[in-house]
Coordinates of C-alpha atoms in Angstrom, one line a residue:
Chain A
M609 CA -57.6 38.2 37.6
I610 CA -56.7 35.9 34.9
S611 CA -53.4 34.4 35.7
D612 CA -50.9 32.6 33.2
E613 CA -52.0 29.5 31.4
T614 CA -50.2 26.4 32.6
I615 CA -51.6 23.8 30.5
K616 CA -53.9 23.8 27.5
C617 CA -55.4 20.9 25.3
Q618 CA -56.8 21.3 22.1
N619 CA -59.0 18.7 20.4
L620 CA -57.2 16.0 22.4
T621 CA -58.0 12.5 21.2
Y622 CA -56.7 9.1 22.2
L623 CA -57.5 6.0 20.5
I624 CA -56.8 2.5 21.2
N625 CA -57.9 0.0 18.4
K626 CA -60.3 2.5 17.2
N627 CA -62.0 3.0 20.7
K628 CA -62.0 6.4 21.8
I629 CA -60.5 6.6 25.4
L630 CA -60.4 10.3 25.0
S631 CA -62.5 12.3 22.5
N632 CA -61.9 15.8 21.5
I633 CA -60.9 17.3 24.9
N634 CA -60.6 21.0 25.0
C635 CA -59.5 22.8 28.0
S636 CA -57.3 25.4 29.6
I637 CA -56.0 25.5 33.0
N638 CA -54.5 28.5 34.8
A639 CA -51.6 28.6 37.1
G640 CA -52.2 28.3 41.0
Q641 CA -55.3 26.0 40.7
I642 CA -56.2 22.5 41.9
I643 CA -58.3 20.7 39.4
A644 CA -60.0 17.5 40.5
I645 CA -60.7 15.0 37.7
L646 CA -63.7 12.9 38.5
G647 CA -65.4 10.3 36.4
P648 CA -66.6 6.7 36.6
N649 CA -64.0 3.9 36.1
G650 CA -62.7 3.9 32.6
S651 CA -63.8 7.4 31.9
G652 CA -60.3 8.4 30.8
K653 CA -58.9 10.0 33.8
T654 CA -55.6 8.0 34.0
T655 CA -55.1 8.3 30.2
F656 CA -55.8 12.1 30.2
L657 CA -53.2 12.6 33.0
K658 CA -50.6 10.4 31.2
C659 CA -51.2 12.4 27.9
C660 CA -50.5 15.7 29.8
A661 CA -47.3 14.0 31.4
G662 CA -46.3 13.3 28.0
L663 CA -46.1 9.5 28.8
I664 CA -48.3 8.5 25.9
K665 CA -48.8 10.2 22.6
P666 CA -52.2 11.6 21.8
S667 CA -53.7 10.2 18.5
S668 CA -54.6 13.6 17.5
G669 CA -54.8 17.1 19.0
N670 CA -52.3 19.2 20.9
I671 CA -51.2 19.8 24.4
S672 CA -49.1 22.7 25.5
I673 CA -47.4 23.3 28.7
Q674 CA -46.6 27.2 29.5
G675 CA -47.1 27.8 25.9
E676 CA -44.7 25.0 24.7
S677 CA -46.1 22.3 22.7
L678 CA -45.6 18.9 24.4
S679 CA -44.8 17.1 21.2
T680 CA -41.8 19.5 20.3
L681 CA -40.7 19.5 23.9
G682 CA -37.5 17.4 24.4
L683 CA -37.8 14.6 26.9
K684 CA -35.4 16.4 29.6
K685 CA -37.2 19.8 29.2
R686 CA -40.7 18.1 29.6
S687 CA -39.5 16.0 32.7
Q688 CA -38.3 19.3 34.3
M689 CA -41.6 21.0 33.7
T690 CA -44.1 18.2 34.8
S691 CA -44.1 16.0 37.8
Y692 CA -46.3 12.9 37.7
I693 CA -47.4 10.2 40.4
E694 CA -48.6 7.1 38.9
Q695 CA -51.8 5.3 40.1
H696 CA -49.9 2.3 41.8
P697 CA -46.2 3.4 42.2
D698 CA -44.0 0.6 43.1
F699 CA -42.9 0.7 46.8
E700 CA -41.5 -2.8 47.0
L701 CA -37.9 -1.2 46.8
S702 CA -35.2 -0.9 49.3
Y703 CA -34.4 2.7 48.6
S704 CA -34.3 4.9 51.7
V705 CA -36.7 7.6 51.5
K706 CA -34.0 10.2 51.0
E707 CA -32.7 8.3 48.0
Y708 CA -36.2 7.8 46.6
V709 CA -37.0 11.7 46.9
S710 CA -33.6 12.5 45.5
F711 CA -34.7 10.8 42.2
G712 CA -37.0 13.7 41.7
R713 CA -33.9 15.9 41.1
Y714 CA -32.6 13.6 38.3
P715 CA -34.5 15.3 35.4
H716 CA -32.3 18.3 36.3
K717 CA -29.1 16.5 36.1
G718 CA -26.8 15.1 33.6
I719 CA -25.9 11.4 32.9
I720 CA -24.0 11.1 36.3
P721 CA -26.5 12.8 38.7
L722 CA -24.4 14.5 41.4
L723 CA -26.5 16.5 43.8
N724 CA -25.3 20.0 44.7
K725 CA -26.2 22.3 47.6
N726 CA -29.3 23.7 45.8
D727 CA -30.7 20.2 45.2
L728 CA -30.4 19.1 48.7
E729 CA -32.0 22.1 49.9
I730 CA -34.9 21.3 47.5
I731 CA -35.0 17.7 48.7
N732 CA -35.0 18.7 52.4
N733 CA -37.8 21.3 51.8
A734 CA -39.8 18.5 50.1
L735 CA -39.2 16.2 53.0
E736 CA -40.2 18.8 55.5
N737 CA -43.3 19.8 53.6
T738 CA -44.5 16.1 53.6
D739 CA -43.5 15.6 57.2
L740 CA -41.0 12.8 56.4
T741 CA -37.7 14.2 58.1
S742 CA -38.0 11.7 60.8
L743 CA -38.1 8.8 58.2
V744 CA -35.4 9.8 55.7
D745 CA -33.1 6.7 56.4
R746 CA -35.9 4.1 56.3
P747 CA -36.2 1.9 53.4
I748 CA -39.6 2.8 51.6
S749 CA -40.8 -1.0 51.5
Q750 CA -41.2 -0.9 55.3
L751 CA -43.2 2.3 55.5
S752 CA -47.0 2.3 55.9
G753 CA -49.2 2.9 53.0
G754 CA -49.9 6.5 53.9
E755 CA -46.2 7.2 54.3
Q756 CA -45.3 5.6 51.1
H757 CA -47.7 7.9 49.3
R758 CA -46.2 10.9 51.2
V759 CA -42.7 9.6 49.9
A760 CA -44.2 9.7 46.3
L761 CA -45.5 13.3 46.7
A762 CA -42.2 14.3 48.2
R763 CA -40.4 13.0 45.0
A764 CA -42.8 14.8 42.8
L765 CA -42.2 18.0 44.8
A766 CA -38.5 17.6 44.5
V767 CA -38.8 17.9 40.6
N768 CA -39.9 21.5 41.6
S769 CA -42.2 21.8 38.6
N770 CA -45.0 24.2 38.0
L771 CA -47.4 21.3 36.8
M772 CA -48.2 18.4 39.0
L773 CA -50.3 15.4 37.8
L774 CA -51.3 13.1 40.6
D775 CA -53.3 9.9 39.6
E776 CA -55.3 9.0 42.7
P777 CA -52.7 9.8 45.5
L778 CA -55.5 9.7 48.0
A779 CA -56.8 6.2 47.7
A780 CA -54.5 4.7 50.2
L781 CA -54.8 7.4 52.9
D782 CA -56.7 7.6 56.0
I783 CA -58.7 10.8 56.8
Q784 CA -56.0 12.5 58.9
H785 CA -53.3 12.0 56.2
T786 CA -55.8 12.9 53.5
L787 CA -56.4 16.3 55.1
N788 CA -52.6 16.8 55.4
F789 CA -52.0 15.9 51.9
I790 CA -54.8 18.3 50.9
E791 CA -53.2 21.0 53.2
I792 CA -49.9 20.5 51.4
L793 CA -51.6 20.7 48.0
K794 CA -53.3 23.8 49.0
Q795 CA -49.9 25.5 50.0
L796 CA -48.4 24.4 46.7
T797 CA -51.0 26.3 44.8
Q798 CA -50.2 29.4 46.8
Q799 CA -46.8 29.2 45.4
G800 CA -48.2 29.1 41.7
K801 CA -48.2 25.3 41.2
T802 CA -50.9 24.0 39.0
I803 CA -52.3 20.6 40.3
L804 CA -54.3 17.9 38.3
I805 CA -55.4 15.4 40.8
S806 CA -57.7 12.4 40.0
I807 CA -60.0 11.4 42.8
H808 CA -62.7 8.9 43.4
D809 CA -64.2 10.5 46.6
I810 CA -66.7 13.2 44.9
N811 CA -67.4 14.8 48.3
L812 CA -63.8 15.4 49.0
A813 CA -63.1 16.7 45.6
L814 CA -66.0 19.2 46.0
S815 CA -64.4 20.4 49.4
F816 CA -61.2 21.5 48.2
C817 CA -60.7 22.0 44.5
D818 CA -60.8 25.0 42.4
K819 CA -62.5 23.5 39.6
I820 CA -64.0 20.0 38.8
M821 CA -63.3 18.4 35.6
L822 CA -65.9 15.5 35.0
L823 CA -65.1 13.0 32.5
N824 CA -67.5 10.5 31.1
E825 CA -66.5 8.1 28.3
G826 CA -63.5 10.1 27.2
S827 CA -65.3 13.5 27.0
I828 CA -65.4 16.5 29.3
V829 CA -69.0 16.8 30.4
F830 CA -68.4 19.5 33.1
F831 CA -65.5 21.8 33.7
D832 CA -66.2 24.6 36.0
S833 CA -66.0 25.6 39.6
P834 CA -68.0 23.3 42.1
N835 CA -70.5 25.8 43.0
Q836 CA -72.2 25.4 39.7
E837 CA -75.7 24.0 40.0
S838 CA -75.5 22.0 36.9
L839 CA -72.7 19.9 38.3
Y840 CA -75.0 17.7 40.4
E841 CA -77.3 16.8 37.5
K842 CA -74.1 15.8 35.3
L843 CA -72.5 13.8 38.2
K844 CA -75.9 11.9 38.5
I845 CA -75.6 11.0 34.7
A846 CA -71.9 10.3 34.5
F847 CA -72.0 8.1 37.7
K848 CA -75.5 6.4 36.8
V849 CA -76.4 6.8 40.6
N850 CA -79.9 5.8 41.6
A851 CA -82.1 7.5 44.2
K852 CA -80.4 6.0 47.2
E853 CA -77.0 7.2 46.4
E854 CA -78.4 10.6 45.1
K855 CA -78.9 11.6 48.8
Q856 CA -75.3 11.1 49.5
I857 CA -74.5 13.7 47.0
T858 CA -77.0 16.2 47.8
F859 CA -76.1 15.8 51.4
F860 CA -72.8 17.4 50.7
K861 CA -74.4 20.1 48.3
Chain B
M409 CA -15.9 4.7 57.8
T410 CA -19.0 4.1 55.7
K411 CA -20.0 0.5 54.8
T412 CA -19.1 1.2 51.1
T413 CA -15.7 2.3 52.0
I414 CA -15.1 -0.9 54.1
Y415 CA -16.3 -3.0 51.3
Y416 CA -14.3 -1.4 48.8
L417 CA -11.2 -1.8 51.1
L418 CA -12.2 -5.5 51.4
F419 CA -12.1 -6.0 47.8
L420 CA -8.9 -4.1 47.5
F421 CA -7.5 -6.5 49.8
L422 CA -9.1 -9.6 48.4
I423 CA -8.3 -9.3 44.7
P424 CA -4.7 -8.9 45.0
T425 CA -4.4 -11.6 47.6
L426 CA -6.4 -14.2 45.3
F427 CA -4.2 -12.8 42.3
Y428 CA -1.0 -13.5 44.2
L429 CA -2.4 -17.2 45.3
H430 CA -3.6 -17.6 41.7
I431 CA -0.5 -16.9 39.9
N432 CA 1.6 -18.7 42.6
C433 CA -0.3 -21.9 41.8
G434 CA 0.8 -24.1 39.1
E435 CA 2.9 -27.3 38.2
F436 CA 6.1 -25.4 37.9
D437 CA 7.4 -23.7 41.4
I438 CA 8.0 -20.2 40.8
D439 CA 9.0 -18.0 43.7
I440 CA 7.0 -14.8 43.0
T441 CA 9.1 -12.7 45.5
K442 CA 12.0 -13.2 43.1
F443 CA 10.0 -11.4 40.4
F444 CA 10.3 -8.1 42.2
L445 CA 14.0 -8.8 42.8
G446 CA 14.5 -9.3 39.0
E447 CA 15.9 -12.9 39.7
L448 CA 13.6 -15.0 37.5
S449 CA 15.0 -16.9 34.6
E450 CA 13.8 -16.4 31.1
N451 CA 11.6 -19.5 31.1
E452 CA 10.2 -18.8 34.5
L453 CA 9.1 -15.4 33.2
V454 CA 7.5 -16.7 30.0
I455 CA 5.4 -19.2 32.3
L456 CA 4.5 -16.3 34.7
Y457 CA 3.4 -13.9 31.9
D458 CA 2.0 -16.3 29.2
L459 CA 0.4 -18.9 31.4
R460 CA -0.3 -17.5 34.8
I461 CA -0.9 -13.7 34.8
T462 CA -3.0 -14.0 31.6
R463 CA -5.2 -16.7 33.1
A464 CA -5.7 -14.6 36.2
L465 CA -6.5 -11.6 34.3
K466 CA -8.8 -13.5 32.2
A467 CA -10.6 -14.7 35.3
I468 CA -10.9 -11.2 36.5
F469 CA -12.3 -9.7 33.3
I470 CA -14.7 -12.6 32.6
G471 CA -15.9 -12.7 36.1
G472 CA -16.3 -8.9 36.2
S473 CA -18.2 -9.0 32.6
L474 CA -20.6 -11.6 33.6
A475 CA -21.5 -10.0 36.8
I476 CA -22.0 -6.5 35.2
A477 CA -24.1 -8.2 32.4
G478 CA -26.3 -9.9 35.3
A479 CA -26.8 -6.6 37.0
L480 CA -27.8 -4.8 33.9
L481 CA -30.2 -7.5 32.8
Q482 CA -31.8 -7.7 36.2
G483 CA -32.4 -4.0 35.8
V484 CA -33.9 -4.4 32.4
F485 CA -36.3 -7.2 33.2
K486 CA -36.9 -5.6 36.6
N487 CA -36.3 -9.0 37.9
P488 CA -33.8 -10.1 40.5
L489 CA -33.7 -13.5 38.9
A490 CA -32.6 -12.4 35.5
S491 CA -29.0 -13.3 34.5
P492 CA -27.2 -14.2 31.4
G493 CA -27.8 -17.9 32.1
I494 CA -31.4 -17.5 32.6
V495 CA -32.6 -15.2 29.8
G496 CA -30.9 -16.9 27.1
T497 CA -27.7 -14.6 26.7
S498 CA -25.3 -17.3 27.3
S499 CA -27.0 -20.1 25.2
G500 CA -27.4 -17.6 22.5
A501 CA -23.7 -16.7 22.6
M502 CA -22.9 -20.3 22.5
L503 CA -25.1 -20.8 19.4
G504 CA -23.6 -17.9 17.6
A505 CA -20.0 -18.9 18.3
I506 CA -20.5 -22.5 17.2
L507 CA -22.1 -21.3 14.1
I508 CA -18.9 -19.3 13.2
M509 CA -16.7 -22.3 13.9
F510 CA -19.0 -24.4 11.8
I511 CA -18.5 -22.2 8.8
G512 CA -14.8 -22.9 9.2
C513 CA -13.8 -19.7 10.9
T514 CA -11.1 -20.1 13.6
Q515 CA -10.4 -16.4 14.2
T516 CA -11.2 -15.6 17.8
Y517 CA -12.4 -12.0 16.8
F518 CA -15.0 -13.5 14.6
I519 CA -16.0 -16.2 17.2
S520 CA -16.5 -13.5 19.9
L521 CA -18.5 -11.4 17.3
G522 CA -20.7 -14.4 16.7
A523 CA -21.2 -15.0 20.2
F524 CA -22.3 -11.4 20.5
I525 CA -24.7 -11.4 17.9
G526 CA -26.2 -14.7 19.1
S527 CA -26.5 -13.4 22.6
A528 CA -28.1 -10.3 21.5
I529 CA -30.7 -11.9 19.5
A530 CA -31.5 -14.5 22.1
T531 CA -31.9 -12.0 25.0
L532 CA -33.8 -9.4 22.9
L533 CA -36.2 -12.4 21.8
V534 CA -36.8 -13.5 25.6
Y535 CA -37.3 -9.8 26.5
A536 CA -39.9 -9.3 23.8
L537 CA -41.7 -12.5 24.4
S538 CA -41.8 -12.4 28.2
Y539 CA -43.1 -8.6 28.0
S540 CA -45.9 -9.0 25.3
Y541 CA -47.5 -11.6 27.2
S542 CA -47.6 -9.9 30.7
S543 CA -48.5 -6.5 29.9
R544 CA -45.3 -4.5 30.4
K545 CA -44.5 -5.9 33.7
S546 CA -42.0 -8.6 33.8
D547 CA -43.8 -11.8 35.0
L548 CA -41.1 -14.1 36.7
T549 CA -42.7 -17.5 35.6
T550 CA -43.1 -16.2 32.1
M551 CA -39.6 -14.8 31.9
I552 CA -37.9 -17.9 33.3
L553 CA -40.0 -20.2 31.1
I554 CA -39.4 -18.3 27.9
G555 CA -35.8 -18.1 28.9
V556 CA -35.6 -21.9 29.4
A557 CA -37.3 -22.6 26.0
I558 CA -35.1 -20.3 24.2
S559 CA -32.0 -21.7 25.9
A560 CA -33.2 -25.2 25.0
L561 CA -33.8 -24.1 21.5
C562 CA -30.2 -22.6 21.3
A563 CA -28.8 -25.8 23.0
S564 CA -30.3 -28.1 20.5
A565 CA -29.4 -26.1 17.6
S566 CA -25.7 -26.0 18.9
S567 CA -26.0 -29.7 19.4
L568 CA -27.2 -30.2 15.7
I569 CA -24.4 -28.1 14.3
L570 CA -22.1 -30.2 16.5
S571 CA -23.3 -33.5 15.4
F572 CA -22.6 -32.4 11.7
S573 CA -19.3 -31.2 12.7
L574 CA -18.1 -34.6 14.4
E575 CA -17.1 -36.1 11.1
D576 CA -14.6 -33.4 10.8
W577 CA -13.0 -34.1 14.1
E578 CA -10.7 -31.2 14.3
V579 CA -13.8 -28.8 14.3
G580 CA -15.9 -30.9 16.5
K581 CA -13.2 -31.2 19.0
R582 CA -12.6 -27.7 19.2
M583 CA -16.4 -27.0 19.8
V584 CA -16.6 -29.6 22.6
L585 CA -13.6 -28.4 24.3
W586 CA -14.7 -24.8 24.1
G587 CA -18.2 -25.7 25.4
F588 CA -16.9 -27.0 28.5
G589 CA -15.5 -23.6 29.5
D590 CA -11.8 -23.2 30.4
L591 CA -9.7 -20.3 31.4
G592 CA -6.3 -22.1 30.5
N593 CA -4.6 -21.9 27.0
T594 CA -5.2 -18.2 27.0
Q595 CA -3.8 -16.2 24.2
D596 CA -2.4 -12.6 24.7
Y597 CA -4.8 -11.0 22.1
E598 CA -7.9 -12.4 24.0
I599 CA -6.8 -10.6 26.9
Y600 CA -6.9 -7.2 25.1
I601 CA -10.3 -8.1 23.5
L602 CA -11.8 -9.0 26.9
L603 CA -10.2 -5.9 28.4
R604 CA -11.6 -3.6 25.9
V605 CA -15.1 -5.1 26.1
F606 CA -15.0 -5.0 29.9
V607 CA -13.8 -1.4 30.1
I608 CA -16.5 -0.2 27.4
G609 CA -19.2 -2.3 29.5
L610 CA -18.3 -0.9 32.7
I611 CA -18.3 2.6 31.6
F612 CA -21.5 2.1 29.7
A613 CA -22.9 0.5 33.0
I614 CA -21.7 3.6 35.0
F615 CA -23.4 5.9 32.6
Q616 CA -26.7 3.9 33.1
I617 CA -26.8 4.0 36.8
K618 CA -29.2 6.9 36.9
N619 CA -31.6 5.3 34.2
L620 CA -31.5 1.8 35.9
N621 CA -32.4 3.5 39.3
L622 CA -35.3 5.3 37.7
M623 CA -36.5 2.4 35.8
S624 CA -36.9 0.4 38.9
L625 CA -39.5 2.8 40.1
G626 CA -41.7 1.6 37.2
Q627 CA -42.0 2.5 33.5
D628 CA -44.3 5.5 33.8
T629 CA -42.5 7.1 36.8
A630 CA -39.2 6.7 34.9
Q631 CA -40.4 8.3 31.9
S632 CA -41.9 11.1 33.8
L633 CA -38.5 11.6 35.2
G634 CA -37.0 11.9 31.9
V635 CA -35.8 8.4 31.0
S636 CA -36.2 7.2 27.4
V637 CA -37.3 3.8 28.6
E638 CA -37.5 1.6 25.5
L639 CA -34.4 3.0 24.1
S640 CA -32.3 2.5 27.4
K641 CA -33.5 -1.0 27.6
F642 CA -32.4 -1.7 24.1
F643 CA -28.8 -0.4 24.6
I644 CA -28.5 -2.2 28.0
I645 CA -29.5 -5.3 26.3
I646 CA -27.0 -4.9 23.6
I647 CA -24.3 -4.0 26.1
S648 CA -25.0 -6.8 28.4
S649 CA -24.9 -9.2 25.4
M650 CA -21.7 -7.8 24.3
L651 CA -20.2 -8.6 27.8
A652 CA -21.7 -11.9 28.2
G653 CA -21.1 -12.9 24.6
T654 CA -17.4 -12.1 24.8
A655 CA -17.1 -13.7 28.3
V656 CA -18.8 -16.9 26.8
A657 CA -16.7 -16.7 23.6
F658 CA -13.4 -16.8 25.6
G659 CA -14.2 -18.8 28.7
G660 CA -17.1 -21.0 27.7
M661 CA -20.4 -21.6 29.7
I662 CA -19.6 -20.3 33.0
G663 CA -22.9 -20.1 34.7
F664 CA -24.5 -18.1 37.7
I665 CA -21.7 -15.6 38.2
G666 CA -24.2 -13.0 36.9
L667 CA -26.9 -14.1 39.1
I668 CA -24.9 -14.6 42.5
C669 CA -22.9 -11.5 42.5
P670 CA -25.5 -8.7 41.9
H671 CA -27.8 -10.5 44.2
M672 CA -25.2 -10.6 47.2
V673 CA -24.7 -6.8 46.7
R674 CA -28.3 -6.2 46.7
L675 CA -28.6 -8.0 50.0
L676 CA -25.8 -5.9 51.3
F677 CA -26.5 -2.5 49.8
G678 CA -30.1 -2.5 48.7
N679 CA -31.6 -1.5 45.3
N680 CA -29.4 1.4 44.3
Y681 CA -27.5 0.8 41.2
K682 CA -24.7 3.2 42.3
H683 CA -23.6 0.4 44.5
I684 CA -24.9 -2.7 42.5
I685 CA -22.7 -1.9 39.5
P686 CA -19.3 -1.4 41.0
F687 CA -19.6 -4.1 43.6
S688 CA -21.0 -6.6 41.3
C689 CA -18.3 -6.1 39.1
L690 CA -15.8 -6.5 42.0
A691 CA -17.6 -9.4 43.4
G692 CA -17.7 -11.1 40.0
A693 CA -13.9 -10.7 39.5
T694 CA -13.1 -12.0 42.9
L695 CA -15.4 -15.1 42.7
L696 CA -14.2 -16.2 39.4
L697 CA -10.8 -15.6 40.6
L698 CA -11.3 -17.8 43.7
V699 CA -13.0 -20.6 41.6
D700 CA -10.3 -20.6 39.1
F701 CA -7.8 -20.8 41.8
L702 CA -9.8 -23.8 43.2
V703 CA -9.8 -25.5 39.6
K704 CA -6.0 -24.9 39.4
Y705 CA -5.4 -26.1 43.0
I706 CA -7.4 -29.4 42.5
K707 CA -5.8 -30.0 39.6
L708 CA -2.4 -29.7 41.1
Q709 CA -3.2 -31.6 44.2
Q710 CA -5.5 -34.3 42.9
E711 CA -4.6 -34.5 39.2
Y712 CA -8.1 -34.1 38.4
D713 CA -9.2 -31.6 35.8
L714 CA -12.5 -29.9 37.0
K715 CA -13.9 -27.4 34.7
I716 CA -14.7 -24.0 35.9
G717 CA -18.4 -24.1 34.7
I718 CA -19.0 -27.0 36.8
I719 CA -17.9 -25.5 40.0
T720 CA -19.9 -22.3 39.4
S721 CA -23.1 -24.5 38.7
F722 CA -22.4 -26.3 41.9
I723 CA -22.4 -23.2 43.9
G724 CA -25.0 -21.5 41.7
V725 CA -27.7 -23.9 41.5
P726 CA -28.4 -24.2 45.3
F727 CA -28.1 -20.4 45.5
F728 CA -30.7 -20.0 42.8
I729 CA -33.2 -22.5 44.2
T730 CA -32.9 -20.8 47.8
L731 CA -33.7 -17.4 46.0
I732 CA -36.9 -18.8 44.2
I733 CA -38.1 -20.6 47.5
K734 CA -37.5 -17.3 49.5
R735 CA -39.5 -15.4 47.0
K736 CA -42.4 -17.9 47.2
L737 CA -42.4 -17.5 50.8
K738 CA -42.9 -13.7 50.5

């Protein structure tokens, strides 16, 4: 039943000027799961994802990915093992969709990135998976917001890593593309990929994620499957919802 | 035939043509065709080698160096308006070179070294200041204002040193003439230094294409794709200072080449540095060769000695203002 552990955090703490952005986070995430990271604004979701991606160094504690400690992992190896989509990627660029997606192969390449047949195949797969094949030659700055986020996902897919860290990729998508996006994520977990995704829409998160990680003021207050009764109580506390909004949450319960 | 091939062929045609026009132009009439037949006299050969070919090569290397420096700086600042003239690289180089001349050193090696160090310090300073105030993202206004401030500081410091030096007219005159920017009076060894710096800079720039592309996606994304962002930026600033500093040391203040060329390439080929680096280099070499040809031609026809930096500014300033207005309209 228990599959391989993809990522494990031990006593992870991150401080900015003595303010605890993340405090003492312990968790272990198995392969092939989608974990939704929920929490009010400023609860540390982005910081947590950045720590996992190795973009910022935790003040103390350790993160290991597939058994290897992030702090000892070289830059190149780390970039091959994780793919990360930042919260507000810059899409005001004149790269074509194909060029942009091919950047996902660069962690596997040397100083002069020449793409071989295998790379092209992975890129084409990523483009197909995200339904972008008809747009390959368009400059990404001219795409719609939803298309741009699919391009970002395709780029992350092209890295072909086992761990994907997505920071609010759904924020700009309409309902149809959101559902498509989720469908793609589900397929990816079947291929054994582990996905950490931060989401604002609680109802949506409850509908498709294997586990919910609820952050509040830098600590994990809930980390379990969404059918646990105690989740709703904790959501109420974390989001400080009043009676009116409470209905909304129970509505999806 | 792809677009890139067509443009490579275009430059392959343009550069030799301009080179031919350039070396053909001068007070002394030399029939270049005779060179290939081996019919040139001793004197004519000396003029051809020592005056004309060296000057044309100098224009090519300086133009190429400045354009590569501009392309690299635009990548580091993530800003299409960055260029050696804007972010303080050129004026830093000028201050460094003048300081070296002030302490009485006339050796070109040391002057170019001074220019390199001066430009590196000025550029790093502008970079550090414009970033700490705008939370990691290069903000256009901050960058240009700080660039202007640092440039002004370097210029006044240069003037100060110059005013000290005027008492010793030999030193002062050398500084003034140098400051105008002139590709004439080129010595052989200058070409070798320029060639080396140019080749090192070009190879380095080619090796940075991958990092420059990834950095244009944003700091976090670049880092997650395996770029050591801060380190790359530091090296790129050092190399572009070396390129621009050496160009300034030997050619004087030639503005706007580093701004215009990468930008035109961007308009044609988009953001990919795989095109921006080589084409900027070719365009820079072509443009400076053309401008220097004009300088020589005007001098020959009108007996009026226009300096090269003046012409590039006349072309560059309207171009620069158009760019800013266009960005504003966006």
